[in-house]
Amino acid sequence: AKSIIIIPILQMRKQNPKDLLKIFWSFNVEKNLPHAHFSCLFFYLYLFFRRPGEQKHLKELPSLQWMHLAVVACGNRLEETLIMLKSAVLFSYRKLKFHVFAEDSLKPEFEKKLREWPSSYTKKFDYNIYPIAFSVGNAQEWKKLFKPCAAQRLFLPVILKDVDSLLYVDTDVLFLRPIDDIWRFLKEFNSTQLAAMAPEHEIPKIGWYSRFARHPYYGTTGVNSGVMLMNLTRIRNAQFKNSMIPTGLTWEEMLYPLYQKYKNYITWGDQDLLNIIFYFNPECLYVFPCQWNYRPDHCMYGSNCKGAEEEGISVLHGNRGVYHDDKQPTFKALYEVIRDFPFEDNLFQSLYYPLQSKFLDTVHTLCGRIPQVFLKQIEKTMKKVYENRVIVHMGANYRY
């Protein structure tokens, strides 16, 4: 078995380590070799490319700017939130700052669970846990709007005054690629854009807002706020057009009057309020493609997210409670595999291959008939993780 790996390395010792890894990757997948073969590759690459006498442990790369990730957890959302955070840490490169807004009873549980993660991962992030707080209006009224505490996201620009930009996600989100990639959308904002969301639906005739909404909403299908990228500095400084007074209002000034005006007409709580805000201020919103907020609606009636078909799913959003019932087993399979993955195990052996196996049991569903949509991006992500490990450990010692 070892000769399968050793002989090609001996023959291609002068090649770029990254190119060599690609060759072995294709060979391993094509031949469906045991998982241990691919793991052994890194040991042999290291032996053949390092210089004599080099130190075994290279210095850590310098820290880069933080990426800020916010989530709101109330009730029974502890596990979901931790699995979401786990998916973020598994694949991201730059350091993360978690802003967790939670009920007081959940704070010690979050702290306990995060401390149990191995140091190789805890060094990649820092976190703060905040109490649920609403700066304007009736706190109990806000807390009960749609799902418990979900309206907290509306107050992030007000509470996190020292944070310039932020990615907010619902607890039922899973990252299938580095957060670094969605963070890059901030650089694509034009001078008026201050937030980014994906459409609520791709097909207007079967979209919820286009059929049932009793209030203004953005575009032709509305937007889904489960994944929301925000430039908080711009939001704090902006004056927003509205239907209440002729002049603009700041974000904080607008929230409670807006809720009071539309509270008898909204169904999805804070998401509806965001749709109303961006209906009157469409120039402020950047719309990113559906693969960055992929939900059961994108496949349960037939595949309708072209971006995911071409590139794979980047961010999975398991709304409708699909991680915890059997209605959409493809979504549940992804959640369970990431939940059960031991942090320091081999990604392919303990995550990717179990996922492939579980997907075989989902082909009776419309979502399960397109496994490549679910697997494509996460396979690319894992490949990059391994490539980076090779380059970090050996790239500095390779002579081009």
mmCIF file of C-alpha atoms in Angstrom:
data_model
loop_
_atom_site.group_PDB
_atom_site.id
_atom_site.type_symbol
_atom_site.label_atom_id
_atom_site.label_comp_id
_atom_site.label_asym_id
_atom_site.label_seq_id
_atom_site.Cartn_x
_atom_site.Cartn_y
_atom_site.Cartn_z
ATOM 1 C CA ALA A 1 0.000 0.000 0.000
ATOM 2 C CA LYS A 2 2.814 2.387 0.869
ATOM 3 C CA SER A 3 4.472 1.836 -2.504
ATOM 4 C CA ILE A 4 1.415 3.267 -4.221
ATOM 5 C CA ILE A 5 2.304 6.564 -2.581
ATOM 6 C CA ILE A 6 6.089 6.401 -2.294
ATOM 7 C CA ILE A 7 6.919 5.559 -5.910
ATOM 8 C CA PRO A 8 5.096 8.553 -7.498
ATOM 9 C CA ILE A 9 6.720 10.889 -4.975
ATOM 10 C CA LEU A 10 10.170 9.558 -5.834
ATOM 11 C CA GLN A 11 9.445 10.143 -9.502
ATOM 12 C CA MET A 12 8.015 13.640 -9.048
ATOM 13 C CA ARG A 13 10.137 15.046 -6.264
ATOM 14 C CA LYS A 14 10.908 18.224 -8.218
ATOM 15 C CA GLN A 15 7.274 19.188 -8.629
ATOM 16 C CA ASN A 16 5.423 21.883 -6.731
ATOM 17 C CA PRO A 17 3.923 20.284 -3.583
ATOM 18 C CA LYS A 18 0.511 21.763 -4.432
ATOM 19 C CA ASP A 19 0.544 20.180 -7.910
ATOM 20 C CA LEU A 20 1.681 16.892 -6.441
ATOM 21 C CA LEU A 21 -1.174 16.937 -3.977
ATOM 22 C CA LYS A 22 -3.685 17.409 -6.799
ATOM 23 C CA ILE A 23 -2.279 14.356 -8.562
ATOM 24 C CA PHE A 24 -2.629 12.233 -5.429
ATOM 25 C CA TRP A 25 -6.091 13.612 -4.733
ATOM 26 C CA SER A 26 -7.370 12.535 -8.154
ATOM 27 C CA PHE A 27 -5.668 9.173 -7.857
ATOM 28 C CA ASN A 28 -7.147 8.498 -4.415
ATOM 29 C CA VAL A 29 -10.687 9.391 -5.515
ATOM 30 C CA GLU A 30 -10.457 7.534 -8.831
ATOM 31 C CA LYS A 31 -9.166 4.322 -7.252
ATOM 32 C CA ASN A 32 -11.310 4.647 -4.119
ATOM 33 C CA LEU A 33 -8.294 3.776 -2.002
ATOM 34 C CA PRO A 34 -8.492 3.297 1.759
ATOM 35 C CA HIS A 35 -8.629 6.602 3.641
ATOM 36 C CA ALA A 36 -5.311 5.916 5.355
ATOM 37 C CA HIS A 37 -3.471 6.165 2.020
ATOM 38 C CA PHE A 38 -4.360 9.813 1.620
ATOM 39 C CA SER A 39 -3.456 10.589 5.215
ATOM 40 C CA CYS A 40 -0.043 8.976 4.709
ATOM 41 C CA LEU A 41 0.624 11.365 1.835
ATOM 42 C CA PHE A 42 1.390 14.256 4.150
ATOM 43 C CA PHE A 43 4.007 12.284 6.044
ATOM 44 C CA TYR A 44 5.817 11.268 2.854
ATOM 45 C CA LEU A 45 5.542 14.725 1.308
ATOM 46 C CA TYR A 46 7.034 16.164 4.437
ATOM 47 C CA LEU A 47 9.962 13.729 4.435
ATOM 48 C CA PHE A 48 10.828 14.324 0.798
ATOM 49 C CA PHE A 49 10.439 18.089 0.637
ATOM 50 C CA ARG A 50 11.888 19.290 3.911
ATOM 51 C CA ARG A 51 15.496 20.367 4.120
ATOM 52 C CA PRO A 52 17.937 18.585 6.409
ATOM 53 C CA GLY A 53 17.950 19.962 9.914
ATOM 54 C CA GLU A 54 14.831 22.063 9.491
ATOM 55 C CA GLN A 55 12.639 22.603 12.529
ATOM 56 C CA LYS A 56 9.649 20.303 12.727
ATOM 57 C CA HIS A 57 7.272 23.000 13.888
ATOM 58 C CA LEU A 58 6.996 26.101 11.786
ATOM 59 C CA LYS A 59 6.014 29.412 13.270
ATOM 60 C CA GLU A 60 2.341 30.311 13.079
ATOM 61 C CA LEU A 61 1.299 32.626 10.327
ATOM 62 C CA PRO A 62 0.642 36.183 11.537
ATOM 63 C CA SER A 63 -2.903 36.948 12.664
ATOM 64 C CA LEU A 64 -5.074 38.789 10.185
ATOM 65 C CA GLN A 65 -8.092 40.996 10.685
ATOM 66 C CA TRP A 66 -10.950 39.396 12.604
ATOM 67 C CA MET A 67 -14.102 38.208 10.870
ATOM 68 C CA HIS A 68 -17.133 38.818 13.089
ATOM 69 C CA LEU A 69 -19.960 36.265 13.279
ATOM 70 C CA ALA A 70 -23.160 36.859 15.263
ATOM 71 C CA VAL A 71 -25.934 34.485 16.291
ATOM 72 C CA VAL A 72 -28.934 34.649 18.619
ATOM 73 C CA ALA A 73 -29.811 31.567 20.684
ATOM 74 C CA CYS A 74 -32.817 31.116 22.933
ATOM 75 C CA GLY A 75 -34.792 28.136 24.180
ATOM 76 C CA ASN A 76 -33.527 24.801 22.849
ATOM 77 C CA ARG A 77 -31.091 26.233 20.303
ATOM 78 C CA LEU A 78 -27.866 25.451 22.182
ATOM 79 C CA GLU A 79 -26.834 22.398 20.139
ATOM 80 C CA GLU A 80 -27.757 23.946 16.785
ATOM 81 C CA THR A 81 -25.719 27.034 17.590
ATOM 82 C CA LEU A 82 -22.668 25.034 18.623
ATOM 83 C CA ILE A 83 -22.801 22.922 15.442
ATOM 84 C CA MET A 84 -23.054 26.102 13.364
ATOM 85 C CA LEU A 85 -20.011 27.569 15.150
ATOM 86 C CA LYS A 86 -18.183 24.275 14.680
ATOM 87 C CA SER A 87 -18.763 24.364 10.925
ATOM 88 C CA ALA A 88 -17.414 27.921 10.856
ATOM 89 C CA VAL A 89 -14.214 26.987 12.701
ATOM 90 C CA LEU A 90 -13.570 23.784 10.751
ATOM 91 C CA PHE A 91 -13.038 25.459 7.395
ATOM 92 C CA SER A 92 -12.212 29.158 7.893
ATOM 93 C CA TYR A 93 -8.691 30.542 7.586
ATOM 94 C CA ARG A 94 -8.727 33.951 9.231
ATOM 95 C CA LYS A 95 -9.521 34.342 12.898
ATOM 96 C CA LEU A 96 -13.145 34.572 13.954
ATOM 97 C CA LYS A 97 -14.854 36.621 16.627
ATOM 98 C CA PHE A 98 -18.153 35.090 17.761
ATOM 99 C CA HIS A 99 -20.864 37.367 19.142
ATOM 100 C CA VAL A 100 -23.395 35.060 20.808
ATOM 101 C CA PHE A 101 -26.605 36.608 22.121
ATOM 102 C CA ALA A 102 -28.259 34.155 24.485
ATOM 103 C CA GLU A 103 -30.603 33.822 27.413
ATOM 104 C CA ASP A 104 -28.839 33.948 30.773
ATOM 105 C CA SER A 105 -29.502 30.252 31.418
ATOM 106 C CA LEU A 106 -27.579 29.255 28.277
ATOM 107 C CA LYS A 107 -24.407 31.273 28.947
ATOM 108 C CA PRO A 108 -22.657 28.743 31.245
ATOM 109 C CA GLU A 109 -23.500 25.918 28.832
ATOM 110 C CA PHE A 110 -21.968 27.784 25.903
ATOM 111 C CA GLU A 111 -18.829 28.544 27.884
ATOM 112 C CA LYS A 112 -18.498 24.938 29.052
ATOM 113 C CA LYS A 113 -18.922 23.456 25.586
ATOM 114 C CA LEU A 114 -16.558 25.897 23.862
ATOM 115 C CA ARG A 115 -13.861 25.219 26.465
ATOM 116 C CA GLU A 116 -14.066 21.511 25.599
ATOM 117 C CA TRP A 117 -12.972 22.113 22.005
ATOM 118 C CA PRO A 118 -9.300 21.237 21.294
ATOM 119 C CA SER A 119 -6.760 24.058 21.478
ATOM 120 C CA SER A 120 -5.888 23.644 17.810
ATOM 121 C CA TYR A 121 -9.350 25.062 17.096
ATOM 122 C CA THR A 122 -9.969 27.380 20.058
ATOM 123 C CA LYS A 123 -6.917 29.407 19.017
ATOM 124 C CA LYS A 124 -8.762 30.231 15.792
ATOM 125 C CA PHE A 125 -11.527 32.222 17.486
ATOM 126 C CA ASP A 126 -12.524 34.444 20.367
ATOM 127 C CA TYR A 127 -16.051 34.956 21.641
ATOM 128 C CA ASN A 128 -18.328 37.168 23.694
ATOM 129 C CA ILE A 129 -21.698 36.118 25.093
ATOM 130 C CA TYR A 130 -24.249 38.893 25.497
ATOM 131 C CA PRO A 131 -27.640 39.011 27.228
ATOM 132 C CA ILE A 132 -30.749 39.515 25.125
ATOM 133 C CA ALA A 133 -31.399 43.274 25.019
ATOM 134 C CA PHE A 134 -33.554 45.661 22.981
ATOM 135 C CA SER A 135 -32.677 49.349 23.035
ATOM 136 C CA VAL A 136 -36.070 50.753 21.960
ATOM 137 C CA GLY A 137 -39.695 49.721 22.430
ATOM 138 C CA ASN A 138 -41.183 46.951 24.541
ATOM 139 C CA ALA A 139 -38.594 44.236 25.228
ATOM 140 C CA GLN A 140 -41.163 41.473 25.773
ATOM 141 C CA GLU A 141 -42.920 42.405 22.555
ATOM 142 C CA TRP A 142 -39.660 42.217 20.605
ATOM 143 C CA LYS A 143 -38.686 38.944 22.266
ATOM 144 C CA LYS A 144 -41.874 37.221 21.130
ATOM 145 C CA LEU A 145 -41.706 38.487 17.555
ATOM 146 C CA PHE A 146 -41.727 35.373 15.325
ATOM 147 C CA LYS A 147 -39.174 32.960 16.904
ATOM 148 C CA PRO A 148 -37.883 33.550 20.443
ATOM 149 C CA CYS A 149 -35.341 36.390 20.498
ATOM 150 C CA ALA A 150 -34.930 36.474 16.694
ATOM 151 C CA ALA A 151 -35.613 40.237 16.630
ATOM 152 C CA GLN A 152 -32.307 40.707 18.475
ATOM 153 C CA ARG A 153 -30.548 40.810 15.100
ATOM 154 C CA LEU A 154 -32.263 44.129 14.340
ATOM 155 C CA PHE A 155 -30.354 45.721 17.217
ATOM 156 C CA LEU A 156 -26.855 44.492 16.350
ATOM 157 C CA PRO A 157 -25.766 47.838 14.803
ATOM 158 C CA VAL A 158 -26.798 49.589 18.030
ATOM 159 C CA ILE A 159 -25.260 47.124 20.496
ATOM 160 C CA LEU A 160 -22.002 46.275 18.715
ATOM 161 C CA LYS A 161 -20.840 49.869 18.336
ATOM 162 C CA ASP A 162 -17.161 48.940 18.004
ATOM 163 C CA VAL A 163 -17.699 46.373 15.234
ATOM 164 C CA ASP A 164 -17.373 47.644 11.679
ATOM 165 C CA SER A 165 -18.741 44.649 9.754
ATOM 166 C CA LEU A 166 -20.540 41.488 10.754
ATOM 167 C CA LEU A 167 -22.066 38.293 9.414
ATOM 168 C CA TYR A 168 -25.304 37.332 11.152
ATOM 169 C CA VAL A 169 -26.704 33.818 10.726
ATOM 170 C CA ASP A 170 -29.601 31.877 12.199
ATOM 171 C CA THR A 171 -28.751 28.966 14.485
ATOM 172 C CA ASP A 172 -29.810 26.445 11.804
ATOM 173 C CA VAL A 173 -27.066 27.448 9.366
ATOM 174 C CA LEU A 174 -24.037 25.325 8.394
ATOM 175 C CA PHE A 175 -20.957 26.594 6.571
ATOM 176 C CA LEU A 176 -19.712 24.277 3.825
ATOM 177 C CA ARG A 177 -16.829 26.557 2.845
ATOM 178 C CA PRO A 178 -14.693 29.162 4.647
ATOM 179 C CA ILE A 179 -16.423 32.243 6.047
ATOM 180 C CA ASP A 180 -13.544 34.103 4.380
ATOM 181 C CA ASP A 181 -15.362 33.625 1.069
ATOM 182 C CA ILE A 182 -18.673 35.194 2.063
ATOM 183 C CA TRP A 183 -16.738 37.916 3.915
ATOM 184 C CA ARG A 184 -15.286 39.000 0.554
ATOM 185 C CA PHE A 185 -18.718 40.215 -0.550
ATOM 186 C CA LEU A 186 -18.137 43.255 1.672
ATOM 187 C CA LYS A 187 -15.565 44.443 -0.846
ATOM 188 C CA GLU A 188 -18.146 44.168 -3.624
ATOM 189 C CA PHE A 189 -20.535 46.628 -1.958
ATOM 190 C CA ASN A 190 -20.911 49.871 -3.896
ATOM 191 C CA SER A 191 -21.009 53.237 -2.120
ATOM 192 C CA THR A 192 -24.682 52.924 -1.062
ATOM 193 C CA GLN A 193 -24.909 49.247 -0.117
ATOM 194 C CA LEU A 194 -24.726 48.375 3.568
ATOM 195 C CA ALA A 195 -26.139 44.850 3.851
ATOM 196 C CA ALA A 196 -26.367 41.654 1.808
ATOM 197 C CA MET A 197 -28.971 38.895 1.761
ATOM 198 C CA ALA A 198 -30.143 36.189 -0.629
ATOM 199 C CA PRO A 199 -33.594 36.078 -2.270
ATOM 200 C CA GLU A 200 -36.371 34.351 -0.350
ATOM 201 C CA HIS A 201 -37.157 32.367 -3.479
ATOM 202 C CA GLU A 202 -35.904 31.971 -7.037
ATOM 203 C CA ILE A 203 -39.307 31.556 -8.696
ATOM 204 C CA PRO A 204 -41.854 34.354 -8.009
ATOM 205 C CA LYS A 205 -44.941 32.276 -8.778
ATOM 206 C CA ILE A 206 -44.188 29.846 -5.942
ATOM 207 C CA GLY A 207 -42.514 32.332 -3.577
ATOM 208 C CA TRP A 208 -44.167 33.176 -0.252
ATOM 209 C CA TYR A 209 -43.926 36.964 -0.417
ATOM 210 C CA SER A 210 -45.134 37.197 -4.004
ATOM 211 C CA ARG A 211 -48.234 35.160 -3.114
ATOM 212 C CA PHE A 212 -49.153 36.040 0.463
ATOM 213 C CA ALA A 213 -47.404 39.157 1.797
ATOM 214 C CA ARG A 214 -49.625 41.976 3.046
ATOM 215 C CA HIS A 215 -46.795 44.476 3.334
ATOM 216 C CA PRO A 216 -44.065 45.896 1.078
ATOM 217 C CA TYR A 217 -41.085 43.616 0.401
ATOM 218 C CA TYR A 218 -37.824 43.796 -1.500
ATOM 219 C CA GLY A 219 -37.726 42.927 -5.203
ATOM 220 C CA THR A 220 -39.955 40.277 -6.763
ATOM 221 C CA THR A 221 -39.610 37.531 -4.139
ATOM 222 C CA GLY A 222 -38.389 39.282 -0.984
ATOM 223 C CA VAL A 223 -35.154 38.397 0.819
ATOM 224 C CA ASN A 224 -34.344 35.817 3.499
ATOM 225 C CA SER A 225 -32.567 37.173 6.564
ATOM 226 C CA GLY A 226 -31.160 33.875 7.866
ATOM 227 C CA VAL A 227 -27.774 34.814 6.405
ATOM 228 C CA MET A 228 -27.149 38.570 6.540
ATOM 229 C CA LEU A 229 -23.839 40.314 5.916
ATOM 230 C CA MET A 230 -23.728 43.843 7.322
ATOM 231 C CA ASN A 231 -21.501 46.887 7.237
ATOM 232 C CA LEU A 232 -22.550 48.119 10.686
ATOM 233 C CA THR A 233 -20.703 51.422 10.351
ATOM 234 C CA ARG A 234 -22.700 52.322 7.257
ATOM 235 C CA ILE A 235 -25.944 51.220 8.895
ATOM 236 C CA ARG A 236 -25.283 53.416 11.940
ATOM 237 C CA ASN A 237 -24.501 56.440 9.763
ATOM 238 C CA ALA A 238 -27.314 56.069 7.219
ATOM 239 C CA GLN A 239 -30.627 57.917 7.000
ATOM 240 C CA PHE A 240 -33.337 55.538 5.823
ATOM 241 C CA LYS A 241 -36.321 56.448 3.684
ATOM 242 C CA ASN A 242 -39.578 55.200 5.177
ATOM 243 C CA SER A 243 -43.367 55.354 4.935
ATOM 244 C CA MET A 244 -43.854 57.196 8.239
ATOM 245 C CA ILE A 245 -42.293 60.641 7.794
ATOM 246 C CA PRO A 246 -41.034 62.560 4.726
ATOM 247 C CA THR A 247 -37.453 62.747 6.031
ATOM 248 C CA GLY A 248 -35.000 59.970 6.767
ATOM 249 C CA LEU A 249 -34.620 58.154 10.077
ATOM 250 C CA THR A 250 -31.613 56.456 11.606
ATOM 251 C CA TRP A 251 -31.719 52.697 12.011
ATOM 252 C CA GLU A 252 -32.504 52.865 15.735
ATOM 253 C CA GLU A 253 -35.101 55.635 15.318
ATOM 254 C CA MET A 254 -36.906 53.649 12.639
ATOM 255 C CA LEU A 255 -37.267 50.201 14.214
ATOM 256 C CA TYR A 256 -40.061 50.581 16.758
ATOM 257 C CA PRO A 257 -42.311 52.947 14.725
ATOM 258 C CA LEU A 258 -41.922 50.602 11.766
ATOM 259 C CA TYR A 259 -42.954 47.633 13.868
ATOM 260 C CA GLN A 260 -45.936 49.511 15.298
ATOM 261 C CA LYS A 261 -47.163 50.411 11.824
ATOM 262 C CA TYR A 262 -46.883 46.921 10.332
ATOM 263 C CA LYS A 263 -47.221 44.534 13.279
ATOM 264 C CA ASN A 264 -50.709 43.408 12.245
ATOM 265 C CA TYR A 265 -49.546 42.630 8.703
ATOM 266 C CA ILE A 266 -46.304 40.728 9.184
ATOM 267 C CA THR A 267 -45.886 36.947 9.468
ATOM 268 C CA TRP A 268 -42.131 36.334 9.622
ATOM 269 C CA GLY A 269 -41.318 38.959 12.236
ATOM 270 C CA ASP A 270 -37.957 40.687 11.897
ATOM 271 C CA GLN A 271 -37.414 39.295 8.382
ATOM 272 C CA ASP A 272 -40.584 41.069 7.247
ATOM 273 C CA LEU A 273 -39.372 44.308 8.823
ATOM 274 C CA LEU A 274 -36.079 44.007 6.954
ATOM 275 C CA ASN A 275 -37.977 43.443 3.710
ATOM 276 C CA ILE A 276 -39.993 46.593 4.359
ATOM 277 C CA ILE A 277 -36.855 48.612 5.108
ATOM 278 C CA PHE A 278 -35.147 47.542 1.888
ATOM 279 C CA TYR A 279 -38.311 47.991 -0.159
ATOM 280 C CA PHE A 280 -38.016 51.706 0.617
ATOM 281 C CA ASN A 281 -34.195 51.639 0.371
ATOM 282 C CA PRO A 282 -33.351 49.150 -2.413
ATOM 283 C CA GLU A 283 -30.085 50.911 -3.226
ATOM 284 C CA CYS A 284 -28.785 49.869 0.213
ATOM 285 C CA LEU A 285 -28.981 46.118 -0.393
ATOM 286 C CA TYR A 286 -26.531 43.792 -2.110
ATOM 287 C CA VAL A 287 -28.184 40.522 -3.168
ATOM 288 C CA PHE A 288 -25.940 37.479 -3.163
ATOM 289 C CA PRO A 289 -26.744 34.211 -4.967
ATOM 290 C CA CYS A 290 -28.936 31.459 -3.571
ATOM 291 C CA GLN A 291 -26.057 29.047 -2.867
ATOM 292 C CA TRP A 292 -25.072 31.330 0.028
ATOM 293 C CA ASN A 293 -28.385 30.679 1.791
ATOM 294 C CA TYR A 294 -29.563 27.310 0.497
ATOM 295 C CA ARG A 295 -32.850 26.107 2.015
ATOM 296 C CA PRO A 296 -35.200 23.151 1.506
ATOM 297 C CA ASP A 297 -37.290 25.347 -0.819
ATOM 298 C CA HIS A 298 -34.426 25.224 -3.301
ATOM 299 C CA CYS A 299 -34.836 21.486 -3.879
ATOM 300 C CA MET A 300 -37.987 20.090 -2.224
ATOM 301 C CA TYR A 301 -40.159 21.064 -5.216
ATOM 302 C CA GLY A 302 -37.371 20.408 -7.715
ATOM 303 C CA SER A 303 -33.940 22.010 -8.019
ATOM 304 C CA ASN A 304 -34.237 25.772 -8.603
ATOM 305 C CA CYS A 305 -30.929 27.239 -7.401
ATOM 306 C CA LYS A 306 -28.717 27.434 -10.497
ATOM 307 C CA GLY A 307 -25.753 28.741 -8.535
ATOM 308 C CA ALA A 308 -25.745 25.663 -6.313
ATOM 309 C CA GLU A 309 -26.065 23.358 -9.325
ATOM 310 C CA GLU A 310 -22.969 24.957 -10.845
ATOM 311 C CA GLU A 311 -20.797 25.602 -7.771
ATOM 312 C CA GLY A 312 -22.338 23.553 -4.973
ATOM 313 C CA ILE A 313 -23.886 24.843 -1.755
ATOM 314 C CA SER A 314 -21.770 27.357 0.142
ATOM 315 C CA VAL A 315 -24.022 27.979 3.161
ATOM 316 C CA LEU A 316 -26.754 25.517 4.139
ATOM 317 C CA HIS A 317 -29.810 26.887 5.952
ATOM 318 C CA GLY A 318 -31.905 24.125 7.499
ATOM 319 C CA ASN A 319 -35.051 26.070 8.262
ATOM 320 C CA ARG A 320 -38.423 24.333 8.719
ATOM 321 C CA GLY A 321 -36.739 22.278 11.478
ATOM 322 C CA VAL A 322 -35.331 19.843 8.925
ATOM 323 C CA TYR A 323 -32.294 18.906 11.028
ATOM 324 C CA HIS A 324 -34.608 17.353 13.607
ATOM 325 C CA ASP A 325 -37.229 15.464 11.599
ATOM 326 C CA ASP A 326 -37.209 13.090 8.638
ATOM 327 C CA LYS A 327 -38.847 15.331 6.048
ATOM 328 C CA GLN A 328 -35.566 16.346 4.405
ATOM 329 C CA PRO A 329 -33.011 13.635 5.248
ATOM 330 C CA THR A 330 -30.304 15.208 3.068
ATOM 331 C CA PHE A 331 -30.200 18.293 5.291
ATOM 332 C CA LYS A 332 -30.384 16.155 8.410
ATOM 333 C CA ALA A 333 -27.482 13.997 7.201
ATOM 334 C CA LEU A 334 -25.198 17.010 6.818
ATOM 335 C CA TYR A 335 -26.115 18.302 10.252
ATOM 336 C CA GLU A 336 -25.522 14.951 11.940
ATOM 337 C CA VAL A 337 -22.193 14.299 10.228
ATOM 338 C CA ILE A 338 -20.794 17.697 11.236
ATOM 339 C CA ARG A 339 -22.218 17.262 14.740
ATOM 340 C CA ASP A 340 -20.572 13.853 15.155
ATOM 341 C CA PHE A 341 -17.233 14.715 13.531
ATOM 342 C CA PRO A 342 -14.363 14.500 16.079
ATOM 343 C CA PHE A 343 -12.445 17.757 15.707
ATOM 344 C CA GLU A 344 -8.994 16.343 15.094
ATOM 345 C CA ASP A 345 -9.949 13.378 12.924
ATOM 346 C CA ASN A 346 -9.282 13.069 9.208
ATOM 347 C CA LEU A 347 -11.891 15.169 7.368
ATOM 348 C CA PHE A 348 -12.365 12.625 4.607
ATOM 349 C CA GLN A 349 -12.452 9.537 6.729
ATOM 350 C CA SER A 350 -14.721 10.927 9.449
ATOM 351 C CA LEU A 351 -16.794 13.527 7.614
ATOM 352 C CA TYR A 352 -16.866 13.319 3.823
ATOM 353 C CA TYR A 353 -17.141 9.556 3.405
ATOM 354 C CA PRO A 354 -19.810 9.138 6.137
ATOM 355 C CA LEU A 355 -21.722 11.916 4.410
ATOM 356 C CA GLN A 356 -21.584 10.111 1.074
ATOM 357 C CA SER A 357 -22.817 6.962 2.784
ATOM 358 C CA LYS A 358 -25.736 8.736 4.448
ATOM 359 C CA PHE A 359 -26.758 10.348 1.169
ATOM 360 C CA LEU A 360 -27.376 6.908 -0.324
ATOM 361 C CA ASP A 361 -30.382 6.669 1.996
ATOM 362 C CA THR A 362 -31.876 9.973 0.769
ATOM 363 C CA VAL A 363 -32.286 9.306 -2.951
ATOM 364 C CA HIS A 364 -36.036 8.778 -2.524
ATOM 365 C CA THR A 365 -36.403 12.545 -1.926
ATOM 366 C CA LEU A 366 -36.095 15.348 -4.488
ATOM 367 C CA CYS A 367 -33.246 16.945 -2.524
ATOM 368 C CA GLY A 368 -31.518 13.582 -2.189
ATOM 369 C CA ARG A 369 -31.510 13.109 -5.961
ATOM 370 C CA ILE A 370 -28.955 15.896 -6.380
ATOM 371 C CA PRO A 371 -26.169 14.844 -3.963
ATOM 372 C CA GLN A 372 -23.546 16.596 -6.089
ATOM 373 C CA VAL A 373 -25.132 19.936 -5.152
ATOM 374 C CA PHE A 374 -24.567 19.172 -1.468
ATOM 375 C CA LEU A 375 -21.132 17.580 -1.870
ATOM 376 C CA LYS A 376 -19.396 19.693 -4.508
ATOM 377 C CA GLN A 377 -18.417 22.697 -2.405
ATOM 378 C CA ILE A 378 -17.590 20.802 0.774
ATOM 379 C CA GLU A 379 -15.268 18.535 -1.252
ATOM 380 C CA LYS A 380 -13.517 21.602 -2.700
ATOM 381 C CA THR A 381 -13.245 23.065 0.779
ATOM 382 C CA MET A 382 -11.653 19.943 2.252
ATOM 383 C CA LYS A 383 -9.236 19.762 -0.652
ATOM 384 C CA LYS A 384 -8.135 23.337 0.049
ATOM 385 C CA VAL A 385 -7.708 22.539 3.728
ATOM 386 C CA TYR A 386 -5.295 19.748 2.849
ATOM 387 C CA GLU A 387 -3.521 21.830 0.201
ATOM 388 C CA ASN A 388 -2.944 24.581 2.742
ATOM 389 C CA ARG A 389 -1.539 22.094 5.231
ATOM 390 C CA VAL A 390 0.992 20.932 2.647
ATOM 391 C CA ILE A 391 1.920 24.486 1.615
ATOM 392 C CA VAL A 392 2.197 25.738 5.215
ATOM 393 C CA HIS A 393 4.411 22.833 6.267
ATOM 394 C CA MET A 394 6.519 22.540 3.141
ATOM 395 C CA GLY A 395 5.951 25.530 0.873
ATOM 396 C CA ALA A 396 8.521 27.648 2.694
ATOM 397 C CA ASN A 397 11.146 25.008 1.996
ATOM 398 C CA TYR A 398 10.355 24.478 -1.652
ATOM 399 C CA ARG A 399 12.613 26.081 -4.260
ATOM 400 C CA TYR A 400 10.788 27.315 -7.329
#
